[in-house]
Structure formats: structure tokens, C-alpha cells
Short mmCIF file of C-alpha atoms in Angstrom, two decimals:
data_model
loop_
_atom_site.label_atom_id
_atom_site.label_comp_id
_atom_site.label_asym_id
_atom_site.label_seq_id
_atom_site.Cartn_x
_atom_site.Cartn_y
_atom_site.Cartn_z
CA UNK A 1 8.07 -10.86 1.08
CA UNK A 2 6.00 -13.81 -0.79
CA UNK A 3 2.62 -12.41 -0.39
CA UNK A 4 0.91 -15.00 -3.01
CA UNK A 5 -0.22 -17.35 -0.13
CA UNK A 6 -2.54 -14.07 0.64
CA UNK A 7 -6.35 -13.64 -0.36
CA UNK A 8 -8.00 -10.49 -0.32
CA UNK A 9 -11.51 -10.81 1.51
CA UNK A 10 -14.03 -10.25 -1.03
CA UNK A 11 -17.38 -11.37 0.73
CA UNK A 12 -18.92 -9.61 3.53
CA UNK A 13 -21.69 -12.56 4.02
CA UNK A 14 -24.05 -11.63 1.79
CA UNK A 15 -22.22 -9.45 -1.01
CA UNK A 16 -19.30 -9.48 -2.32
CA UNK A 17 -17.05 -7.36 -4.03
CA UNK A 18 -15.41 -8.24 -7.70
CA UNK A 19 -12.10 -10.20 -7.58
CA UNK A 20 -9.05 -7.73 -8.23
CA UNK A 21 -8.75 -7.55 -12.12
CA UNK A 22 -6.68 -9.77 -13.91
CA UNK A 23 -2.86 -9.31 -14.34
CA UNK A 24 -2.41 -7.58 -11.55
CA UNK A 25 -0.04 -8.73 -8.59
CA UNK A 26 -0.14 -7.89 -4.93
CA UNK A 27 1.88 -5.49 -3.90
CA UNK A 28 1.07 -4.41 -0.72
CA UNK A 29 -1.05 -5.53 2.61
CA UNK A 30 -1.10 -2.59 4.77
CA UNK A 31 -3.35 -1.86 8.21
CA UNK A 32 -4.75 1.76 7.82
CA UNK A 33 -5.45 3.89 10.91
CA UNK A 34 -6.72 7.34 10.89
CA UNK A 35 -10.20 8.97 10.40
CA UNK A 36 -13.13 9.31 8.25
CA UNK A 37 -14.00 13.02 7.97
CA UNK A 38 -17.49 14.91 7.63
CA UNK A 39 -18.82 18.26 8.05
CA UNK A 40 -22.04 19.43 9.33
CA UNK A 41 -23.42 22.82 8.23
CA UNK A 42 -25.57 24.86 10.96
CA UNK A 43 -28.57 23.71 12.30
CA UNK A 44 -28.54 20.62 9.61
CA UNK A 45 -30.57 17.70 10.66
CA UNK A 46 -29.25 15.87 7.79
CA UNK A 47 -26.43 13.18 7.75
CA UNK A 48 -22.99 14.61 8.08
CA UNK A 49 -21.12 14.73 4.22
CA UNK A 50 -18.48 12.80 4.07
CA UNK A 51 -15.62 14.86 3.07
CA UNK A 52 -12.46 12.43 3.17
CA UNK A 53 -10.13 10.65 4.98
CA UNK A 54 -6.54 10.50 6.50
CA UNK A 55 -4.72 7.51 8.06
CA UNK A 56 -1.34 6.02 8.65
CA UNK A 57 -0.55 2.86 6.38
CA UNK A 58 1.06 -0.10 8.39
CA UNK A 59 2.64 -2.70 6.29
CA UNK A 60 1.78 -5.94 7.59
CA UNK A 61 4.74 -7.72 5.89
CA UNK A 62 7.12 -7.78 8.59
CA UNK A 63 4.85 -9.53 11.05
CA UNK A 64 4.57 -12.07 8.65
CA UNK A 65 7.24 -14.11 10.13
CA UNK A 66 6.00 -14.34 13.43
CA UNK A 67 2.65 -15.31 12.63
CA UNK A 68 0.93 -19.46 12.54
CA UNK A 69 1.85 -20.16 8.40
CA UNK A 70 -1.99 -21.55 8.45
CA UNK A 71 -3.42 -19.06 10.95
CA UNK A 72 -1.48 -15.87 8.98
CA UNK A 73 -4.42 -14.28 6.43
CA UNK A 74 -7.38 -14.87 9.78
CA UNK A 75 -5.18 -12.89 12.25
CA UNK A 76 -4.17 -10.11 9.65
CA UNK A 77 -7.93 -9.68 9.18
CA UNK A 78 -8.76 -9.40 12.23
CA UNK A 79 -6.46 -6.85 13.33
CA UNK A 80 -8.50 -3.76 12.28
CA UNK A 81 -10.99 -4.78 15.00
CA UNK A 82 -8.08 -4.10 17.68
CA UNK A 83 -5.99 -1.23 15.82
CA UNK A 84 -9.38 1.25 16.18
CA UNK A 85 -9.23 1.42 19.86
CA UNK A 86 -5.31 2.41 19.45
CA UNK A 87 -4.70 5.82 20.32
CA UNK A 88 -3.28 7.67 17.04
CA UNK A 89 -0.34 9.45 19.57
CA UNK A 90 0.74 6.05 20.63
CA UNK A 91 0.49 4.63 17.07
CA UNK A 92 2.79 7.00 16.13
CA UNK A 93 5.45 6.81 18.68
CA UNK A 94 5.78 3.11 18.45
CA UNK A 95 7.81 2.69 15.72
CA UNK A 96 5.49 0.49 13.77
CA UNK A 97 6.69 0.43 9.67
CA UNK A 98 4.60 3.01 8.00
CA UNK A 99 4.85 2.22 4.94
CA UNK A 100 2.47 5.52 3.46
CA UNK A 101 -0.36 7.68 3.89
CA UNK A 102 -3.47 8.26 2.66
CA UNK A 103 -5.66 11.80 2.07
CA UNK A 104 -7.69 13.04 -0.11
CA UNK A 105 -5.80 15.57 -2.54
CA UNK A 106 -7.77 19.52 -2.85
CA UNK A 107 -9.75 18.24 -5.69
CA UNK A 108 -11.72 15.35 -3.16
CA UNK A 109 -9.60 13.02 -4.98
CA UNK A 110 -8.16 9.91 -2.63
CA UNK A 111 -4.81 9.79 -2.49
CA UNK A 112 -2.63 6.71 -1.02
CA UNK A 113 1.22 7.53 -1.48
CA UNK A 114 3.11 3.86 -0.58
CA UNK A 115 6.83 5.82 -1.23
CA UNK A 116 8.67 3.83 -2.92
CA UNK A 117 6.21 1.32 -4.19
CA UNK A 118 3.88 4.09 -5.92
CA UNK A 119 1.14 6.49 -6.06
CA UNK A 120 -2.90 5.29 -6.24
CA UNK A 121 -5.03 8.88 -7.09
CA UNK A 122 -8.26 6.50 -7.01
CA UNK A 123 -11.63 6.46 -8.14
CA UNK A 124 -14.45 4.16 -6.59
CA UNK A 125 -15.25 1.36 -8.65
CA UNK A 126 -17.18 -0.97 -6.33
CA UNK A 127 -19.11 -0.95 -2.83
CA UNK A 128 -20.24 -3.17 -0.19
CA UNK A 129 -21.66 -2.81 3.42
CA UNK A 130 -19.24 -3.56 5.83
CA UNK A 131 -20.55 -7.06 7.66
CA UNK A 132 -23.22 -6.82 10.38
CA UNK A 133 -20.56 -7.88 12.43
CA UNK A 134 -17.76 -5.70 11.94
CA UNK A 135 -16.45 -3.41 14.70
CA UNK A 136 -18.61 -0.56 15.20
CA UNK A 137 -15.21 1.78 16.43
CA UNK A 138 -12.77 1.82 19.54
CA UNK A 139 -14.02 -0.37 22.37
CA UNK A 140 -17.05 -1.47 19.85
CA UNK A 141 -18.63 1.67 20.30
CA UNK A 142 -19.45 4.11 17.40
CA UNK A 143 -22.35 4.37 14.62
CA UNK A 144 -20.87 1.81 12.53
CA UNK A 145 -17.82 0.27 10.24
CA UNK A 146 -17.65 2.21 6.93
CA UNK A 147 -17.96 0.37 3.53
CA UNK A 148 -15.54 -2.12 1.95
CA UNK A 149 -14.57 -0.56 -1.29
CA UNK A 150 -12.60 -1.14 -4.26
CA UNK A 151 -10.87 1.87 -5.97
CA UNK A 152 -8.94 1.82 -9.13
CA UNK A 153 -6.69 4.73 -10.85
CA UNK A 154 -7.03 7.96 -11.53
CA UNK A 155 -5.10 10.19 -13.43
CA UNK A 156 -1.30 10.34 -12.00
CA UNK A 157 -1.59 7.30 -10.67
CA UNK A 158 2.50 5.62 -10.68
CA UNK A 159 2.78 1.85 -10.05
CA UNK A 160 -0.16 0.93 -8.45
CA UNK A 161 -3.77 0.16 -10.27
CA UNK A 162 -5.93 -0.70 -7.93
CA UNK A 163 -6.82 -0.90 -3.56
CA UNK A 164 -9.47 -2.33 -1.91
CA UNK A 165 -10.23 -1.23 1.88
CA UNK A 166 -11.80 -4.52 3.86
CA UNK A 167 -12.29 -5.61 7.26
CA UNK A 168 -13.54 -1.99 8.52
CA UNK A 169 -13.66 -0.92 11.83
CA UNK A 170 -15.45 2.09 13.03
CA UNK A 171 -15.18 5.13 10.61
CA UNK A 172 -19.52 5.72 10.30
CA UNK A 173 -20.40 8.98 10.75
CA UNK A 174 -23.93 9.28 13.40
CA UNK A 175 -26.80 9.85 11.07
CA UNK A 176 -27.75 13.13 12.05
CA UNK A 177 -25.67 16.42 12.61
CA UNK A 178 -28.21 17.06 15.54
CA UNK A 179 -29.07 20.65 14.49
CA UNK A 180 -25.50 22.16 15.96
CA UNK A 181 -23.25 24.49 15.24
CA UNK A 182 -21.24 23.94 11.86
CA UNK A 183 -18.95 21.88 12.81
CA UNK A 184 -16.26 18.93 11.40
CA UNK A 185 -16.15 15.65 13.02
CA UNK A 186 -13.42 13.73 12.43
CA UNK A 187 -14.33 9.87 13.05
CA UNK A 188 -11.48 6.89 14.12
CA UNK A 189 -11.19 3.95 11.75
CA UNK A 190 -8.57 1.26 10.74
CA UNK A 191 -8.77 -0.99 7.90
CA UNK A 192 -6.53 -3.55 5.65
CA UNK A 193 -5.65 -2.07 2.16
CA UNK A 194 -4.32 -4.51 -0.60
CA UNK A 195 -2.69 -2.94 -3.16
CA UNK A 196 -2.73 -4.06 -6.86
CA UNK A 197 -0.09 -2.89 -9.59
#
């Protein structure tokens, strides 16, 4: 699949992030759905800490075909937007092409495995809000989309350099644990991942 025609979103309004680094190629467009993860010690007050995340990777390039030539890149980016409010057990029993995963590895470290294209262990390298706009989770309720990022390799990294997550749906944690019980919360997000090697 061609995917030169494609442009990763780099502005979110009123930021941007940088433009991938030169001599790289695109090698993947995926649609991630999953969760951002915190914890919440007992009887904190404070924000939940972030502690990772896990998600299916869709590749978007068989739907390529069926999609407007002129009207392909603004429905791919807004698909995010719909794919939160999909439950994860349907997701996964409709056969769509999962293409990899992503987790964070023991260490903290993020971890998206693409099979046979290659490994990203990442590092952050950029950050921007996600747009005032954005999808604040399923059904557009939540506490917010998470930040569009750019992350490039980390050690035992194998044929891919560099991701950025855009178009963010959902994935905020709320800004206070409440003064519970420790507890995890696991939080429902989707986002497009391009994938530089």
C-alpha cells in the first residue's frame, strides 16, 4: 500500500508538533484502541500517575480502497472519535487486521511491536495538548483526550525510528483520585499511530 499521498497531523490549532525527521518513510497508519492506565494510592487527593498503556493496533491500510481518494486522510482522522465508544470485546471479535500491540515493557518503557514490520521501545521526544475539540472518551464523555506525542527509539528498537500518537480520543485520567481506596483505573482511548523507519 502507497501511503505517500498520507500526512501526519502535526497541528492541534495552536501548537504543533515537529515534522517526522528527515529520511524516514512511512511505514505504518494504524488506529490504536485500548487504555491509558493510572494508579491512585490511598486516600490521595492528588492526580492519578500515569503508569502506561495497552491497546490493539488497527492498520488502516486495507480500508484504503474503499475510501473517497480526496476525502481518504479527513475520514482516517476522524475515526478515533468513533473507535472510543467501541466496546474492546466486540473490537476483538470482529476480525478487524491487527496489525500489533502496544504496552509498556517492566522497565515503564513503551513498547509498540508491529510483527513483521518491527519493534519501537520509545522514548518521548515531543508533546502537545490534544485540541480543545477532541473527543473527551466513549459517547463524548470522560475528563479529556490525552496528549499528541511524538516518540522516537530506544534501545532494541528493530525497523522502526519513530511514532507519533494524534487525533486522541478519551484516555485523561479525572484530576483527582478522590481520597479512595488504592486503586488502578484503567481509562478507554483510541488514537492514529504513524510509524516512521
Amino acid at each position: 500500500m502507497d501511503l505517500s499521498k498520507f500526512h501526519v497531523p502535526l497541528s492541534n490549532g495552536s501548537a504543533s508538533l515537529p515534522a517526522p525527521t528527515p529520511g524516514l518513510t512511512l511505514k505504518a497508519i494504524t488506529l490504536g484502541r485500548g487504555t491509558q492506565n493510572y494508579t491512585c494510592a490511598a486516600g490521595s487527593t492528588a492526580a492519578p500517575v500515569a503508569v502506561g498503556a495497552k491497546a490493539d493496533l488497527i492498520d488502516v491500510s486495507p480500508f484504503i480502497p474503499f475510501l473517497p481518494p480526496s476525502q481518504a486522510q479527513t475520514i482516517i482522522n476522524i475515526l478515533p472519535s468513533y473507535l472510543v465508544s467501541f466496546d474492546l470485546a466486540i473490537i476483538a471479535k470482529a476480525h478487524v487486521p491487527i496489525l500489533g500491540k502496544h504496552i509498556f515493557d517492566a522497565s515503564g518503557v513503551p513498547v509498540f511491536d508491529l510483527r513483521q514490520k518491527g519493534t519501537l521501545k520509545a522514548k518521548k521526544t515531543a508533546n502537545i495538548a490534544a485540541p480543545k475539540t477532541a473527543s473527551k472518551g466513549s459517547d463524548g464523555k470522560g475528563d479529556g483526550a490525552v496528549d499528541w506525542l511524538v516518540l522516537g527509539e530506544a534501545p532494541g528498537s528493530v525497523g522502526l525510528k519513530q511514532v507519533y500518537r494524534v487525533e486522541t480520543a478519551g484516555g485523561k485520567a479525572p484530576a483527582s483520585c478522590g481520597g479512595g481506596p488504592a486503586r488502578k483505573i484503567e481509562v478507554q482511548y483510541a488514537a492514529q499511530y504513524w510509524f516512521f523507519g
